[in-house]
Amino acid sequence: DAKTTQPPSMDCAEGRAANLPCNHSTISGNEYVYWYRQIHSQGPQYIIHGLKNNETNEMASLIITEDRKSSTLILPHATLRDTAVYYCIVRVSGAGSYQLTFGKGTKLSVIP
Amino acid sequence: GAVVSQHPSRVICKSGTSVKIECRSLDFQATTMFWYRQFPKKSLMLMATSNEGSKATYEQGVEKDKFLINHASLTLSTLTVTSAHPEDSSFYICSAGQGLNEQFFGPGTRLTVL
């Protein structure tokens, strides 16, 4: 699986949009971009994934550049409960039977 | 989304004892379950991949005789930490997938070995 690079930490004011970047310059054509987050002392939570088109769900939006070498996760209105470590992972598409390789992620702190 | 549970959520045991952790997929059948370990302020590290009805595949450096994995049904996998030592104290997390694009994670089990 391709390697990803994320900033170690970010701050965001409550109510503002949080934009979390991820570089994945070695991504292959059949690899998706996944985002998970982990709130302290809990298991990771799936957020969103995409291949090349921008995606949006009830939690977030995912913007993938045209060359697919980077992406941005957007939390439109961050709340204190969004404080967590956010992981950007790229892996082949398909079955949930494919393992996920976690990097160090970005620790997002939402500030009141 | 699908729900994965783990039991127990916390366990404290004496050095030398064995501890069993259960991972269940509550509303779907999981052909594959994964076991991860996470030390404080570190990322998740995959320990093993468990497929229903077959032997688990362990990652390099993970002792298969120490971390016994059983995936006896499509909804249950167990991890047994045998002869636990203080250095085995960690946060153990399972995840499950079944032909889905996303994996679902359990809430984790905090193991403390005294």
mmCIF file of C-alpha atoms in Angstrom:
data_model
loop_
_atom_site.group_PDB
_atom_site.id
_atom_site.type_symbol
_atom_site.label_atom_id
_atom_site.label_comp_id
_atom_site.label_asym_id
_atom_site.label_seq_id
_atom_site.Cartn_x
_atom_site.Cartn_y
_atom_site.Cartn_z
ATOM 1 C CA ASP A 1 0.000 0.000 0.000
ATOM 2 C CA ALA A 2 1.129 3.563 -0.719
ATOM 3 C CA LYS A 3 2.557 5.638 2.093
ATOM 4 C CA THR A 4 0.834 8.792 3.307
ATOM 5 C CA THR A 5 2.147 11.954 4.922
ATOM 6 C CA GLN A 6 0.087 14.035 7.330
ATOM 7 C CA PRO A 7 0.910 16.947 9.620
ATOM 8 C CA PRO A 8 1.319 15.691 13.195
ATOM 9 C CA SER A 9 -1.134 18.160 14.686
ATOM 10 C CA MET A 10 -3.635 20.888 13.896
ATOM 11 C CA ASP A 11 -5.899 23.229 15.820
ATOM 12 C CA CYS A 12 -9.335 24.372 14.736
ATOM 13 C CA ALA A 13 -11.779 26.772 16.345
ATOM 14 C CA GLU A 14 -15.128 25.310 17.279
ATOM 15 C CA GLY A 15 -17.724 25.948 14.591
ATOM 16 C CA ARG A 16 -15.165 26.534 11.875
ATOM 17 C CA ALA A 17 -14.256 24.157 9.087
ATOM 18 C CA ALA A 18 -11.360 21.799 9.753
ATOM 19 C CA ASN A 19 -9.267 21.007 6.698
ATOM 20 C CA LEU A 20 -6.931 18.069 7.159
ATOM 21 C CA PRO A 21 -4.397 17.493 4.369
ATOM 22 C CA CYS A 22 -2.817 14.240 3.284
ATOM 23 C CA ASN A 23 -0.091 13.579 0.728
ATOM 24 C CA HIS A 24 -0.023 10.253 -1.081
ATOM 25 C CA SER A 25 2.210 10.918 -4.067
ATOM 26 C CA THR A 26 2.910 7.226 -4.742
ATOM 27 C CA ILE A 27 -0.727 6.155 -4.853
ATOM 28 C CA SER A 28 -1.558 3.536 -7.470
ATOM 29 C CA GLY A 29 -4.464 3.628 -9.873
ATOM 30 C CA ASN A 30 -6.408 0.963 -7.998
ATOM 31 C CA GLU A 31 -5.899 2.439 -4.530
ATOM 32 C CA TYR A 32 -8.590 4.305 -2.659
ATOM 33 C CA VAL A 33 -8.085 7.049 -0.095
ATOM 34 C CA TYR A 34 -9.658 6.245 3.271
ATOM 35 C CA TRP A 35 -10.062 8.388 6.342
ATOM 36 C CA TYR A 36 -10.557 7.083 9.853
ATOM 37 C CA ARG A 37 -10.426 8.854 13.169
ATOM 38 C CA GLN A 38 -9.696 7.673 16.672
ATOM 39 C CA ILE A 39 -11.035 9.448 19.686
ATOM 40 C CA HIS A 40 -8.939 8.894 22.782
ATOM 41 C CA SER A 41 -9.145 5.333 24.141
ATOM 42 C CA GLN A 42 -11.660 4.208 21.545
ATOM 43 C CA GLY A 43 -11.450 2.105 18.402
ATOM 44 C CA PRO A 44 -11.018 3.869 15.042
ATOM 45 C CA GLN A 45 -14.143 5.127 13.314
ATOM 46 C CA TYR A 46 -14.616 5.089 9.561
ATOM 47 C CA ILE A 47 -15.262 8.532 8.092
ATOM 48 C CA ILE A 48 -15.177 8.456 4.317
ATOM 49 C CA HIS A 49 -13.340 7.074 1.318
ATOM 50 C CA GLY A 50 -12.917 7.881 -2.361
ATOM 51 C CA LEU A 51 -11.082 6.972 -5.533
ATOM 52 C CA LYS A 52 -10.829 10.139 -7.632
ATOM 53 C CA ASN A 53 -14.094 12.029 -7.363
ATOM 54 C CA ASN A 54 -14.886 14.255 -4.420
ATOM 55 C CA GLU A 55 -17.103 12.582 -1.867
ATOM 56 C CA THR A 56 -19.451 13.872 0.812
ATOM 57 C CA ASN A 57 -21.392 12.173 3.559
ATOM 58 C CA GLU A 58 -23.029 13.193 6.806
ATOM 59 C CA MET A 59 -19.689 13.396 8.576
ATOM 60 C CA ALA A 60 -17.298 15.014 6.146
ATOM 61 C CA SER A 61 -16.211 15.835 2.617
ATOM 62 C CA LEU A 62 -13.223 14.398 0.836
ATOM 63 C CA ILE A 63 -11.477 16.418 -1.835
ATOM 64 C CA ILE A 64 -8.983 14.521 -3.989
ATOM 65 C CA THR A 65 -6.695 16.403 -6.372
ATOM 66 C CA GLU A 66 -6.915 15.619 -10.058
ATOM 67 C CA ASP A 67 -3.526 13.881 -10.045
ATOM 68 C CA ARG A 68 -4.622 11.965 -6.904
ATOM 69 C CA LYS A 69 -1.355 12.744 -5.165
ATOM 70 C CA SER A 70 -3.026 14.511 -2.277
ATOM 71 C CA SER A 71 -6.392 14.905 -0.604
ATOM 72 C CA THR A 72 -8.117 16.983 2.041
ATOM 73 C CA LEU A 73 -10.663 15.875 4.590
ATOM 74 C CA ILE A 74 -13.084 18.640 5.484
ATOM 75 C CA LEU A 75 -15.168 18.718 8.640
ATOM 76 C CA PRO A 76 -17.516 21.588 7.792
ATOM 77 C CA HIS A 77 -18.399 22.712 11.314
ATOM 78 C CA ALA A 78 -15.989 21.279 13.833
ATOM 79 C CA THR A 79 -17.236 20.546 17.337
ATOM 80 C CA LEU A 80 -15.349 19.633 20.487
ATOM 81 C CA ARG A 81 -16.340 16.008 19.895
ATOM 82 C CA ASP A 82 -14.315 16.041 16.675
ATOM 83 C CA THR A 83 -11.092 16.244 18.691
ATOM 84 C CA ALA A 84 -9.299 13.056 17.671
ATOM 85 C CA VAL A 85 -6.410 11.593 15.692
ATOM 86 C CA TYR A 86 -7.290 11.449 12.000
ATOM 87 C CA TYR A 87 -5.703 8.812 9.819
ATOM 88 C CA CYS A 88 -5.393 8.988 6.048
ATOM 89 C CA ILE A 89 -4.846 5.545 4.547
ATOM 90 C CA VAL A 90 -4.551 4.390 0.966
ATOM 91 C CA ARG A 91 -5.225 0.828 0.002
ATOM 92 C CA VAL A 92 -6.563 -1.308 -2.793
ATOM 93 C CA SER A 93 -10.274 -1.243 -3.351
ATOM 94 C CA GLY A 94 -12.680 -3.998 -2.670
ATOM 95 C CA ALA A 95 -13.322 -6.292 0.215
ATOM 96 C CA GLY A 96 -13.087 -5.356 3.829
ATOM 97 C CA SER A 97 -10.737 -8.278 4.086
ATOM 98 C CA TYR A 98 -7.848 -6.046 3.097
ATOM 99 C CA GLN A 99 -5.740 -4.888 6.017
ATOM 100 C CA LEU A 100 -5.337 -1.227 6.901
ATOM 101 C CA THR A 101 -1.901 0.203 7.599
ATOM 102 C CA PHE A 102 -2.053 3.087 10.036
ATOM 103 C CA GLY A 103 0.495 5.896 10.018
ATOM 104 C CA LYS A 104 0.885 8.459 12.757
ATOM 105 C CA GLY A 105 -2.109 10.537 11.687
ATOM 106 C CA THR A 106 -2.979 14.130 12.520
ATOM 107 C CA LYS A 107 -4.042 15.042 16.020
ATOM 108 C CA LEU A 108 -6.855 17.547 15.591
ATOM 109 C CA SER A 109 -7.665 19.712 18.579
ATOM 110 C CA VAL A 110 -10.932 21.650 18.376
ATOM 111 C CA ILE A 111 -10.703 24.689 20.579
ATOM 112 C CA PRO A 112 -13.718 26.375 22.192
ATOM 113 C CA GLY B 1 -22.781 1.277 10.053
ATOM 114 C CA ALA B 2 -22.034 -2.234 11.222
ATOM 115 C CA VAL B 3 -21.270 -2.797 14.889
ATOM 116 C CA VAL B 4 -18.316 -4.654 16.328
ATOM 117 C CA SER B 5 -18.096 -5.333 20.036
ATOM 118 C CA GLN B 6 -15.215 -6.394 22.260
ATOM 119 C CA HIS B 7 -15.251 -7.990 25.654
ATOM 120 C CA PRO B 8 -13.948 -7.192 28.136
ATOM 121 C CA SER B 9 -13.353 -3.469 27.749
ATOM 122 C CA ARG B 10 -10.742 -3.503 30.504
ATOM 123 C CA VAL B 11 -8.836 -6.293 32.188
ATOM 124 C CA ILE B 12 -6.168 -6.363 34.841
ATOM 125 C CA CYS B 13 -4.296 -9.587 35.405
ATOM 126 C CA LYS B 14 -1.259 -10.927 37.179
ATOM 127 C CA SER B 15 1.929 -11.717 35.328
ATOM 128 C CA GLY B 16 1.951 -15.285 34.032
ATOM 129 C CA THR B 17 -1.787 -15.637 33.589
ATOM 130 C CA SER B 18 -3.671 -15.875 30.305
ATOM 131 C CA VAL B 19 -6.310 -13.451 29.125
ATOM 132 C CA LYS B 20 -8.954 -13.985 26.457
ATOM 133 C CA ILE B 21 -10.435 -11.104 24.490
ATOM 134 C CA GLU B 22 -13.546 -11.587 22.364
ATOM 135 C CA CYS B 23 -14.429 -9.713 19.200
ATOM 136 C CA ARG B 24 -17.937 -10.008 17.787
ATOM 137 C CA SER B 25 -19.600 -8.619 14.698
ATOM 138 C CA LEU B 26 -23.139 -7.943 15.869
ATOM 139 C CA ASP B 27 -25.130 -7.360 12.712
ATOM 140 C CA PHE B 28 -23.064 -8.813 9.907
ATOM 141 C CA GLN B 29 -20.983 -11.852 9.161
ATOM 142 C CA ALA B 30 -17.278 -11.150 9.098
ATOM 143 C CA THR B 31 -15.192 -13.442 6.956
ATOM 144 C CA THR B 32 -12.068 -11.604 8.058
ATOM 145 C CA MET B 33 -11.145 -10.075 11.386
ATOM 146 C CA PHE B 34 -8.004 -8.198 12.249
ATOM 147 C CA TRP B 35 -6.257 -7.755 15.579
ATOM 148 C CA TYR B 36 -4.282 -4.613 16.321
ATOM 149 C CA ARG B 37 -2.235 -3.471 19.280
ATOM 150 C CA GLN B 38 -1.693 0.131 20.271
ATOM 151 C CA PHE B 39 0.840 1.362 22.823
ATOM 152 C CA PRO B 40 0.387 4.768 24.478
ATOM 153 C CA LYS B 41 0.733 7.677 22.067
ATOM 154 C CA LYS B 42 1.514 5.300 19.218
ATOM 155 C CA SER B 43 -0.420 4.268 16.160
ATOM 156 C CA LEU B 44 -2.224 0.983 15.669
ATOM 157 C CA MET B 45 -0.013 -1.927 14.692
ATOM 158 C CA LEU B 46 -1.514 -4.930 12.963
ATOM 159 C CA MET B 47 -0.816 -8.144 14.836
ATOM 160 C CA ALA B 48 -2.662 -10.747 12.806
ATOM 161 C CA THR B 49 -5.330 -11.414 10.235
ATOM 162 C CA SER B 50 -7.967 -13.975 11.106
ATOM 163 C CA ASN B 51 -10.086 -15.759 8.538
ATOM 164 C CA GLU B 52 -13.056 -17.852 9.595
ATOM 165 C CA GLY B 53 -12.255 -21.529 9.673
ATOM 166 C CA SER B 54 -8.545 -21.210 8.971
ATOM 167 C CA LYS B 55 -5.351 -20.394 10.824
ATOM 168 C CA ALA B 56 -4.524 -16.785 11.483
ATOM 169 C CA THR B 57 -1.752 -15.012 9.612
ATOM 170 C CA TYR B 58 0.620 -13.229 11.963
ATOM 171 C CA GLU B 59 2.683 -10.153 11.215
ATOM 172 C CA GLN B 60 6.431 -10.304 11.508
ATOM 173 C CA GLY B 61 7.586 -10.142 15.093
ATOM 174 C CA VAL B 62 4.278 -11.295 16.593
ATOM 175 C CA GLU B 63 4.581 -14.620 18.409
ATOM 176 C CA LYS B 64 1.795 -16.926 17.330
ATOM 177 C CA ASP B 65 2.215 -19.152 20.374
ATOM 178 C CA LYS B 66 1.840 -16.212 22.698
ATOM 179 C CA PHE B 67 -1.086 -14.541 20.959
ATOM 180 C CA LEU B 68 -3.540 -17.311 20.128
ATOM 181 C CA ILE B 69 -6.259 -16.381 17.695
ATOM 182 C CA ASN B 70 -9.386 -18.392 17.040
ATOM 183 C CA HIS B 71 -11.998 -17.427 14.458
ATOM 184 C CA ALA B 72 -14.499 -20.190 14.988
ATOM 185 C CA SER B 73 -17.545 -18.520 13.476
ATOM 186 C CA LEU B 74 -18.455 -15.703 11.136
ATOM 187 C CA THR B 75 -19.307 -13.460 14.064
ATOM 188 C CA LEU B 76 -16.656 -14.277 16.662
ATOM 189 C CA SER B 77 -12.887 -14.122 16.893
ATOM 190 C CA THR B 78 -10.902 -14.462 20.090
ATOM 191 C CA LEU B 79 -7.404 -13.368 21.028
ATOM 192 C CA THR B 80 -5.761 -15.100 23.964
ATOM 193 C CA VAL B 81 -2.662 -13.542 25.450
ATOM 194 C CA THR B 82 -0.875 -16.464 27.060
ATOM 195 C CA SER B 83 1.486 -16.103 30.017
ATOM 196 C CA ALA B 84 1.016 -12.362 29.999
ATOM 197 C CA HIS B 85 3.840 -10.089 31.119
ATOM 198 C CA PRO B 86 3.852 -6.368 31.921
ATOM 199 C CA GLU B 87 5.230 -5.567 28.465
ATOM 200 C CA ASP B 88 2.039 -7.042 26.986
ATOM 201 C CA SER B 89 0.061 -4.251 28.613
ATOM 202 C CA SER B 90 -1.549 -2.405 25.731
ATOM 203 C CA PHE B 91 -4.772 -1.429 23.999
ATOM 204 C CA TYR B 92 -5.979 -4.311 21.829
ATOM 205 C CA ILE B 93 -8.415 -3.510 19.031
ATOM 206 C CA CYS B 94 -10.167 -5.779 16.569
ATOM 207 C CA SER B 95 -11.799 -4.936 13.275
ATOM 208 C CA ALA B 96 -14.052 -6.870 10.943
ATOM 209 C CA GLY B 97 -14.789 -6.800 7.254
ATOM 210 C CA GLN B 98 -16.964 -8.731 4.857
ATOM 211 C CA GLY B 99 -16.958 -7.671 1.272
ATOM 212 C CA LEU B 100 -17.310 -4.081 2.394
ATOM 213 C CA ASN B 101 -15.163 -1.170 1.419
ATOM 214 C CA GLU B 102 -14.712 -0.125 4.989
ATOM 215 C CA GLN B 103 -13.677 -2.080 8.045
ATOM 216 C CA PHE B 104 -15.481 -1.650 11.304
ATOM 217 C CA PHE B 105 -13.553 -1.468 14.519
ATOM 218 C CA GLY B 106 -14.368 -2.609 18.001
ATOM 219 C CA PRO B 107 -14.102 -0.249 20.978
ATOM 220 C CA GLY B 108 -10.869 -1.825 22.159
ATOM 221 C CA THR B 109 -9.712 -3.720 25.248
ATOM 222 C CA ARG B 110 -7.304 -2.159 27.715
ATOM 223 C CA LEU B 111 -5.024 -4.863 29.131
ATOM 224 C CA THR B 112 -2.914 -4.157 32.191
ATOM 225 C CA VAL B 113 -0.540 -6.859 33.388
ATOM 226 C CA LEU B 114 0.772 -6.395 36.900
#
